[in-house]
Short mmCIF file of C-alpha atoms and ligand atoms in Angstrom, two decimals:
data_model
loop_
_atom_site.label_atom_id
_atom_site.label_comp_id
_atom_site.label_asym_id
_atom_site.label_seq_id
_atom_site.Cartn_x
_atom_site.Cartn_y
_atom_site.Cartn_z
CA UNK A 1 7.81 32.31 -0.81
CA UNK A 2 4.01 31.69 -1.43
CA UNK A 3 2.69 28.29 -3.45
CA UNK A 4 0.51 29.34 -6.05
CA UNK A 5 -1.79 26.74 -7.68
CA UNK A 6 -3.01 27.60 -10.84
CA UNK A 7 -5.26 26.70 -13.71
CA UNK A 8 -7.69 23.69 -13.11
CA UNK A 9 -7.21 23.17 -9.54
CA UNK A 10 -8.74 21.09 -7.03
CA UNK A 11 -9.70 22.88 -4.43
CA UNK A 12 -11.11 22.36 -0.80
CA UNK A 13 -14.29 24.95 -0.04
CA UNK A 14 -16.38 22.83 2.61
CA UNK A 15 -16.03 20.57 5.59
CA UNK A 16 -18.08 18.32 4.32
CA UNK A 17 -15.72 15.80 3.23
CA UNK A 18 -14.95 14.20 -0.46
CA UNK A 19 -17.96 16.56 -1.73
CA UNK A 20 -16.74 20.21 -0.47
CA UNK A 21 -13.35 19.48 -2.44
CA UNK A 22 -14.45 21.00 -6.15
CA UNK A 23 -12.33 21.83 -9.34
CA UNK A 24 -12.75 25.29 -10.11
CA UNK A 25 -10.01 27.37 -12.54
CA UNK A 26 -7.34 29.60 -11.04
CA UNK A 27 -5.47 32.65 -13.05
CA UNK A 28 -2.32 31.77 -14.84
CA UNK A 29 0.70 34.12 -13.80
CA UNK A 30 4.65 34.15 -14.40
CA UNK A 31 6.79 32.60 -11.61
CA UNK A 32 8.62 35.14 -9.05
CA UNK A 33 12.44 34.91 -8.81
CA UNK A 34 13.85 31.84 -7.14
CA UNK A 35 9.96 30.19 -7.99
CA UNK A 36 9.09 27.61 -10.49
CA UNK A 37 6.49 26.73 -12.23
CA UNK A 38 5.84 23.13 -12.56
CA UNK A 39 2.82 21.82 -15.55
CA UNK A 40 1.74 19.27 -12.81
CA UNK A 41 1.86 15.80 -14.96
CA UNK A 42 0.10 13.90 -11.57
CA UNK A 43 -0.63 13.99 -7.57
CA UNK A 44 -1.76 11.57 -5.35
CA UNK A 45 -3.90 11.34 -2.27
CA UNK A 46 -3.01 11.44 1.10
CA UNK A 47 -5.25 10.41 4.06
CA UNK A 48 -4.00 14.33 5.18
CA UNK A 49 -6.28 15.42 2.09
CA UNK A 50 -9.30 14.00 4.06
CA UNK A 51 -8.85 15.29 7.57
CA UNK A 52 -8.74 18.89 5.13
CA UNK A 53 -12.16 17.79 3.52
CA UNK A 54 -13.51 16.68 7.41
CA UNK A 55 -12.54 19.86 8.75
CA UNK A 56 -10.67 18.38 11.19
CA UNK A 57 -7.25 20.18 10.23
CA UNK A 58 -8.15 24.12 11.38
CA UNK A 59 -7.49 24.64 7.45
CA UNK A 60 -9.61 27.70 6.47
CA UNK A 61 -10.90 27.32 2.80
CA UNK A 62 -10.39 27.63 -0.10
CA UNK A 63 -7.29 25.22 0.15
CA UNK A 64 -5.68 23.37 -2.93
CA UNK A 65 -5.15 20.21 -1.83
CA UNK A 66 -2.53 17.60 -2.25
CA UNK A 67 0.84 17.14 -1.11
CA UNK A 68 2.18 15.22 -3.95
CA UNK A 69 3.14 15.80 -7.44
CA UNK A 70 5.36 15.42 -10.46
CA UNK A 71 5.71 17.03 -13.91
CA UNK A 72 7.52 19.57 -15.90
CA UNK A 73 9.03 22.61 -15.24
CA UNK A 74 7.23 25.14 -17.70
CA UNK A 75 8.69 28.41 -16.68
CA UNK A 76 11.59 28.93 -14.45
CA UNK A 77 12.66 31.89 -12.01
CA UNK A 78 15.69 29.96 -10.87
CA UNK A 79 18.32 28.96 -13.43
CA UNK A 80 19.14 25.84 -12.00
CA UNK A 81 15.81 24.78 -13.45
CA UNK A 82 14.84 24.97 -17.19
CA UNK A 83 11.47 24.42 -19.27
CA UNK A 84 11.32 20.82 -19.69
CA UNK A 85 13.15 19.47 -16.46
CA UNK A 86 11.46 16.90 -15.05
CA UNK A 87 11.12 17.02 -11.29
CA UNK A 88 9.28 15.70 -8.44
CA UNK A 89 8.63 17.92 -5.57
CA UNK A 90 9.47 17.57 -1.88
CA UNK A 91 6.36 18.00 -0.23
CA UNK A 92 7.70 20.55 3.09
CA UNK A 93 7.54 23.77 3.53
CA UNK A 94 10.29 25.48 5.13
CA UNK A 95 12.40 28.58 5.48
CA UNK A 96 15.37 26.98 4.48
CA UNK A 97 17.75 29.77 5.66
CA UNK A 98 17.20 29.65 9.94
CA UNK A 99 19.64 27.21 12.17
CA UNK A 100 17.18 24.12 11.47
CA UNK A 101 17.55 24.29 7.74
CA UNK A 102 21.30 24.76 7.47
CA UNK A 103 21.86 22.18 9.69
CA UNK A 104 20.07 20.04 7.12
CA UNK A 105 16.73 19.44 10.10
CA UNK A 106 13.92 20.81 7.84
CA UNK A 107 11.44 19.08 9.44
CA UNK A 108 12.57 21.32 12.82
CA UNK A 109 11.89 24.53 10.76
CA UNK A 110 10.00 26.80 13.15
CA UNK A 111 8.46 27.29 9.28
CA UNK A 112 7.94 24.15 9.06
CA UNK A 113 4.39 22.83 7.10
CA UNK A 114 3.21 20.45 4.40
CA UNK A 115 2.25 21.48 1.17
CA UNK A 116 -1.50 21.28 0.41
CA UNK A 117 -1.71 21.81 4.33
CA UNK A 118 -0.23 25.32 5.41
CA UNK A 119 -0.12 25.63 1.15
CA UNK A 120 -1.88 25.51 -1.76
CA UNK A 121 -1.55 21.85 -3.21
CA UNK A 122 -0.57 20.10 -5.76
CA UNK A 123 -3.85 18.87 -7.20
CA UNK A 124 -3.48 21.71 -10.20
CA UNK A 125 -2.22 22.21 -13.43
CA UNK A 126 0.52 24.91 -12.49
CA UNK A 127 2.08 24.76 -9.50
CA UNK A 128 4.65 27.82 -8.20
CA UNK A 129 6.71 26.80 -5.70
CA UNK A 130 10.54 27.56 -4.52
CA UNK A 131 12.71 25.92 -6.34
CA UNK A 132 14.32 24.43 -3.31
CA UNK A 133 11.67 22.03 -3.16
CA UNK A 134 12.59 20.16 -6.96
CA UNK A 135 14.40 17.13 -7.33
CA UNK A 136 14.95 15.63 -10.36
CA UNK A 137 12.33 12.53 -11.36
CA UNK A 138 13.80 9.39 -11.22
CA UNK A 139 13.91 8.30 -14.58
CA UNK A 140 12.69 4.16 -14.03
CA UNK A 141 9.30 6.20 -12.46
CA UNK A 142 5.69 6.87 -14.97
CA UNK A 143 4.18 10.00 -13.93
CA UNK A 144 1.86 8.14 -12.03
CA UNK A 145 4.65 6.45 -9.70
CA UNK A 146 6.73 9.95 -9.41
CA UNK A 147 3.80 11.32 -8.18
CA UNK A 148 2.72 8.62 -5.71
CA UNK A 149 5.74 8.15 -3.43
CA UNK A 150 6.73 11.61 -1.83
CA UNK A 151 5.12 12.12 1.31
CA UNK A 152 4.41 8.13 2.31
CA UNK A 153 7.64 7.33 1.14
CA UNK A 154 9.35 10.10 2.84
CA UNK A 155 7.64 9.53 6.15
CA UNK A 156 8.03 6.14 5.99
CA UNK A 157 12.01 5.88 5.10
CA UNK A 158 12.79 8.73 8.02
CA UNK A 159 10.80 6.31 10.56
CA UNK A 160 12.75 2.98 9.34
CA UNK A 161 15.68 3.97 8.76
CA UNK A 162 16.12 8.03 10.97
CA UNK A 163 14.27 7.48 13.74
CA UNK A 164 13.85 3.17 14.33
CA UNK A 165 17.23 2.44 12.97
CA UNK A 166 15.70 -0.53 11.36
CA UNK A 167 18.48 -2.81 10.52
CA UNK A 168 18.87 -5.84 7.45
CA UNK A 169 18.86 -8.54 10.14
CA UNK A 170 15.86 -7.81 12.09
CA UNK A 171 11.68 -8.09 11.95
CA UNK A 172 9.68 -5.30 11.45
CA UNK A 173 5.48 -5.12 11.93
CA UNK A 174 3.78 -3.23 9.40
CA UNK A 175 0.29 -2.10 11.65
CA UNK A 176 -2.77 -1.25 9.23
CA UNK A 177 -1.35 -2.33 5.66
CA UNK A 178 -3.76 -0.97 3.68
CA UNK A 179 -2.62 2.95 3.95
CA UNK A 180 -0.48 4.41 1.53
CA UNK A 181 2.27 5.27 4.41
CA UNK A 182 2.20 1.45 5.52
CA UNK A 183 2.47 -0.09 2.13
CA UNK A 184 5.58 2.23 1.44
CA UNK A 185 6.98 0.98 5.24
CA UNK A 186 6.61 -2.96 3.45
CA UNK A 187 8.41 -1.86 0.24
CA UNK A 188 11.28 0.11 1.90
CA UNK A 189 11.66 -2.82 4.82
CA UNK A 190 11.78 -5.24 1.89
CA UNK A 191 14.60 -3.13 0.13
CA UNK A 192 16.23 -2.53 3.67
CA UNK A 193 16.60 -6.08 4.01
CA UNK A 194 14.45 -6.65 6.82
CA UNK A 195 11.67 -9.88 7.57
CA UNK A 196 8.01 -7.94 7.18
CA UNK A 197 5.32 -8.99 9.13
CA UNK A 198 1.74 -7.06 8.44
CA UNK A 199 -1.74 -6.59 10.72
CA UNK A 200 -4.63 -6.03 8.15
CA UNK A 201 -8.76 -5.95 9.42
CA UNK A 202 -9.34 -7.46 5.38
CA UNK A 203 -8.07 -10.31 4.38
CA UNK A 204 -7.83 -8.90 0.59
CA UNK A 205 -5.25 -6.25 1.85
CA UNK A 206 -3.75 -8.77 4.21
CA UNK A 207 -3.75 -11.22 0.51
CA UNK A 208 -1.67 -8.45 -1.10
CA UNK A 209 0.42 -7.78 1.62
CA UNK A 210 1.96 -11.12 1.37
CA UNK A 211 2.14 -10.93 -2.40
CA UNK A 212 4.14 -8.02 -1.69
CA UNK A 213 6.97 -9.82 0.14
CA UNK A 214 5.23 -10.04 3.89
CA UNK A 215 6.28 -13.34 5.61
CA UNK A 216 3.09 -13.57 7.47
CA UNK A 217 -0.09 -11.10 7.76
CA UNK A 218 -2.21 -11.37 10.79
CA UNK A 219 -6.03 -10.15 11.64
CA UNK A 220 -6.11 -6.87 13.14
CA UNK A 221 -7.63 -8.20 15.85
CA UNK A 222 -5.40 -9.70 19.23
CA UNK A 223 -2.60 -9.70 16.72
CA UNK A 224 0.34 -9.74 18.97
CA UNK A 225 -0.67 -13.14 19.89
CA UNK A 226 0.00 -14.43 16.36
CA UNK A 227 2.83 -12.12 16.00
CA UNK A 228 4.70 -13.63 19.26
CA UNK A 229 3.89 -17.17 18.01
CA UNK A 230 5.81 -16.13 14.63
CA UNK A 231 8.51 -14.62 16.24
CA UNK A 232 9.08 -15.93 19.37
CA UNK A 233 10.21 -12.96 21.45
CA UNK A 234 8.50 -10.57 19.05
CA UNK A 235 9.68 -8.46 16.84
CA UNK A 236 12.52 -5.41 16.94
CA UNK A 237 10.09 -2.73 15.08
CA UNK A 238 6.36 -1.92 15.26
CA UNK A 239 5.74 0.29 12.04
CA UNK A 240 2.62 2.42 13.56
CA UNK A 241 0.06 5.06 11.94
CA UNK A 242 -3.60 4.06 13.68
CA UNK A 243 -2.92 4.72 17.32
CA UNK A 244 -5.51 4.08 20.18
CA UNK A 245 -6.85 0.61 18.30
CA UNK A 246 -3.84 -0.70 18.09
CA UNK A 247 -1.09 0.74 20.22
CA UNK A 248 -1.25 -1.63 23.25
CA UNK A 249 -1.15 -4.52 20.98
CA UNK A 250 1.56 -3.02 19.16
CA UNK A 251 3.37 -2.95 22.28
CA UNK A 252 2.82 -6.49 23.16
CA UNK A 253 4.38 -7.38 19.87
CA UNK A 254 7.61 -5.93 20.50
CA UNK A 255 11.00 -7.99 21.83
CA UNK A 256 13.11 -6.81 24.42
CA UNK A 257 14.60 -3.53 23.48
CA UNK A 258 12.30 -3.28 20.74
CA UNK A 259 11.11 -0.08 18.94
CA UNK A 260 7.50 1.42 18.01
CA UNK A 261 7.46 4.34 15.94
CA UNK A 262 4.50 6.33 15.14
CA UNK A 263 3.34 8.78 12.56
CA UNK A 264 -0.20 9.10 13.16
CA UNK A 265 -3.11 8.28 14.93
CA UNK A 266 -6.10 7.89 12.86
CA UNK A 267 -8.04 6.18 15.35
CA UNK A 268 -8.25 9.04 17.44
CA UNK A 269 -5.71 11.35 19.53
CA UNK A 270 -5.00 9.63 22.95
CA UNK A 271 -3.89 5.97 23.45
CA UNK A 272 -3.54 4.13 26.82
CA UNK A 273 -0.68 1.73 27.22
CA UNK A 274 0.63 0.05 30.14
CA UNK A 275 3.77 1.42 31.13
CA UNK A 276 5.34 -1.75 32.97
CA UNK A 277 5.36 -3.24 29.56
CA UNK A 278 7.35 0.15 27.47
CA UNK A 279 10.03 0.05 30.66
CA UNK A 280 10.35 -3.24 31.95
CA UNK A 281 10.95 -4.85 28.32
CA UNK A 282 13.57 -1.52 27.33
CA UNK A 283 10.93 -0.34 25.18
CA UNK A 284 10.75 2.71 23.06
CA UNK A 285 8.32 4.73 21.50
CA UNK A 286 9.45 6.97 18.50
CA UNK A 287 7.59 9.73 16.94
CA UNK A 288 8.01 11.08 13.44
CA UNK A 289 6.48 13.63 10.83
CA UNK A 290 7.40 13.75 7.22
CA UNK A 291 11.55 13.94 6.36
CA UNK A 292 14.06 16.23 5.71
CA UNK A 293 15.71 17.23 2.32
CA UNK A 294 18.39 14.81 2.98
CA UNK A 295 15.91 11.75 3.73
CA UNK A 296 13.99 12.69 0.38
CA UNK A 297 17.14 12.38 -1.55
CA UNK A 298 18.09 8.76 0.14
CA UNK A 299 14.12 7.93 -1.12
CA UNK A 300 15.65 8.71 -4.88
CA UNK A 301 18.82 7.09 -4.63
CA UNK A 302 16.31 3.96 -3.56
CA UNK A 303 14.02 4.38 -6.42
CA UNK A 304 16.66 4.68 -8.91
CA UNK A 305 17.83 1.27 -6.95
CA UNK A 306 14.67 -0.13 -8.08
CA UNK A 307 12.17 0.73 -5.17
CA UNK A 308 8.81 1.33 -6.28
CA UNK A 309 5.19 2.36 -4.87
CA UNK A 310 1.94 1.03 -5.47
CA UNK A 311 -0.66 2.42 -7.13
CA UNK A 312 -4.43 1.37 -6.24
CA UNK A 313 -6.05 3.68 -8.56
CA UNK A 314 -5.86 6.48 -10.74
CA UNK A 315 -8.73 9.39 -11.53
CA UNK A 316 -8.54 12.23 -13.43
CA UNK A 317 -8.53 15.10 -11.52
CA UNK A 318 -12.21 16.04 -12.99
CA UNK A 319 -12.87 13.27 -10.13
CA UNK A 320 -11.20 14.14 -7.26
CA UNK A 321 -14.62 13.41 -5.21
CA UNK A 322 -14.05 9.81 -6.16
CA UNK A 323 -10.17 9.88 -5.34
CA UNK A 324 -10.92 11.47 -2.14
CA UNK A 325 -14.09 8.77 -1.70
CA UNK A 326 -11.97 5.78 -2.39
CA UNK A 327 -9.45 6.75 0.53
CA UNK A 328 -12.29 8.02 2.56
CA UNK A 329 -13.98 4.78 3.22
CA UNK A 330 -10.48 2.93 3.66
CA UNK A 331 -10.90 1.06 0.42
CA UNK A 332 -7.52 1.72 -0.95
CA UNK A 333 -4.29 -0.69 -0.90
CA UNK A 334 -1.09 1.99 -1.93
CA UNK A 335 -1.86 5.48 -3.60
CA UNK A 336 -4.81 7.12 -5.51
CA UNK A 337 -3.19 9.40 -7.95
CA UNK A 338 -4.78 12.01 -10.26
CA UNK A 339 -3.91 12.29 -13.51
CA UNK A 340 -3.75 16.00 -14.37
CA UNK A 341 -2.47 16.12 -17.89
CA UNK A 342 -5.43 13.28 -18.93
CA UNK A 343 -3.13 10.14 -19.12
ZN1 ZN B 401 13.98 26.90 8.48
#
């Protein structure tokens, strides 16, 4: 089933970053059968959006961007779902009918993609999409929140909890704090139960780190150092997203038997490490993209539980260029959202 974005839309047209993503107005139609359409109350940025702008994701435009959103159903081709339901939307794409799906492994989909990716976005006032994908909005969340935590939170609970097995009693390292996807891994380690420890480059993100419930946060630079001195043997999970900067170290910080696992690599695509180090010490090295259904609804069940995101800043979606700027140059500590309905 196609996304349709619709109405005031922001929408991708150059590769020439924050500047080729422009709002321009889409045709308003009825939703298919089995589609909703959702009056998009917010969406958030995702560093994903900017690789689109770069041109670095083989995304031809036009593109709608955004992953994440929240608002109210306005018209519904699905009567599960009425006008006035409040949802938030799991940001996958899938078939949900091959082996993968039933088994409950959307993320194995041979369909599988990310909305605003291999889609049109959320970054609209309208947004058509299969009904599958809605999940009713925690009701403790603003618009602004509901919209915020999707994909960071998503990714960030399957690494924790799927894929590192991160348990109540043991130390985690948050790598790069700053990025949305890292300052959801601090929040859900915190509600998990587990000691935080952060790398930052600023000392203002490394500031709010620790006002976030970090027990220590460390330059970016020859951090496992200071992270062995904290720790002693190190610690049991490197939370990673930045790659070839900070892998090795990342490996030096772990204890024996320890885990890394990795969602991204935005300091480039290969990494050297030094393999005595992953198999003498038991190491291993996890990798992990986005969540499955299941792993979305364990995210609500949190957030009714009182887990919550943080929001840097919030735009209207008139300035998207300055959403997409503010993540661009790395400024950002949480989520810029867009407010789509003007509040
Ligand atoms: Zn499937």
């Amino acid at each position: 089933m196609e996304v349709l974005s619709q109405g005031k839309a922001a929408v991708y047209e150059e590769p020439i970053g924050p500047a080729g993503v422009r709002i321009r107005e889409r045709p308003r139609t009825e939703p298919q059968p089995g589609a909703v359409a959702v009056a998009i109350r917010a969406a958030s940025i995702n560093h994903l959006d900017l690789w689109l702008a770069h041109g670095a994701q083989r995304v031809t435009p036009p593109r709608v961007i955004a992953a994440d959103g929240a608002g109210v159903v306005h018209a519904s081709g699905d009567p599960a779902w009425k006008p006035g339901d409040e949802v938030v939307i799991f940001p996958v794409l899938c078939c949900w009918e091959c082996e993968w799906c039933r088994a409950g492994e959307n993320v194995r989909c041979p369909r599988f993609g990310i909305l605003g990716e291999h889609s049109d976005g959320a970054a609209c006032e309208l947004l058509h999409i299969d009904s599958r994908n809605l999940f009713r909005k925690p009701k403790g969340l603003s618009w602004h929140e509901a919209a915020a935590f999707p994909l960071t939170f998503l990714t960030a609970w399957r690494m924790l909890t799927t894929r590192a097995q991160l348990r109540a009693d043991e130390t985690v390292l948050v790598v790069g704090a700053g990025a949305g996807v890292a300052v959801a891994a601090i929040r859900i380690a915190k509600h998990l139960g587990a000691r935080v420890l952060v790398t930052s480059r600023s000392e203002a993100k490394r500031k709010l780190a620790l006002e976030l419930g970090a027990e220590a946060a460390f330059d970016s630079n020859g951090f496992s150092k200071a992270v062995r001195e904290a720790t002693g043997d190190g610690v049991d999970v490197v939370f990673e997203h930045v790659g070839p900067a900070t892998l090795e170290e990342s490996l030096r910080s772990l204890a024996m038997g320890g885990r890394i696992v990795t969602c991204g690599s935005t300091s480039g695509v290969k990494a050297e490490i030094s393999m005595p180090r992953l198999f003498f010490r038991h190491a291993s090295l996890l990798g992990s993209t986005m969540g499955n259904a299941s792993e979305f609804e364990a995210v609500l069940r949190a957030l009714d539980q009182g887990l919550r995101p943080v929001i840097d800043n919030i735009f209207a979606l008139d300035r998207v260029q300055d959403a997409l700027t503010r993540v661009d140059t790395t400024e950002q500590f949480g989520k810029v959202v867009l407010s789509v309905d003007g509040d």
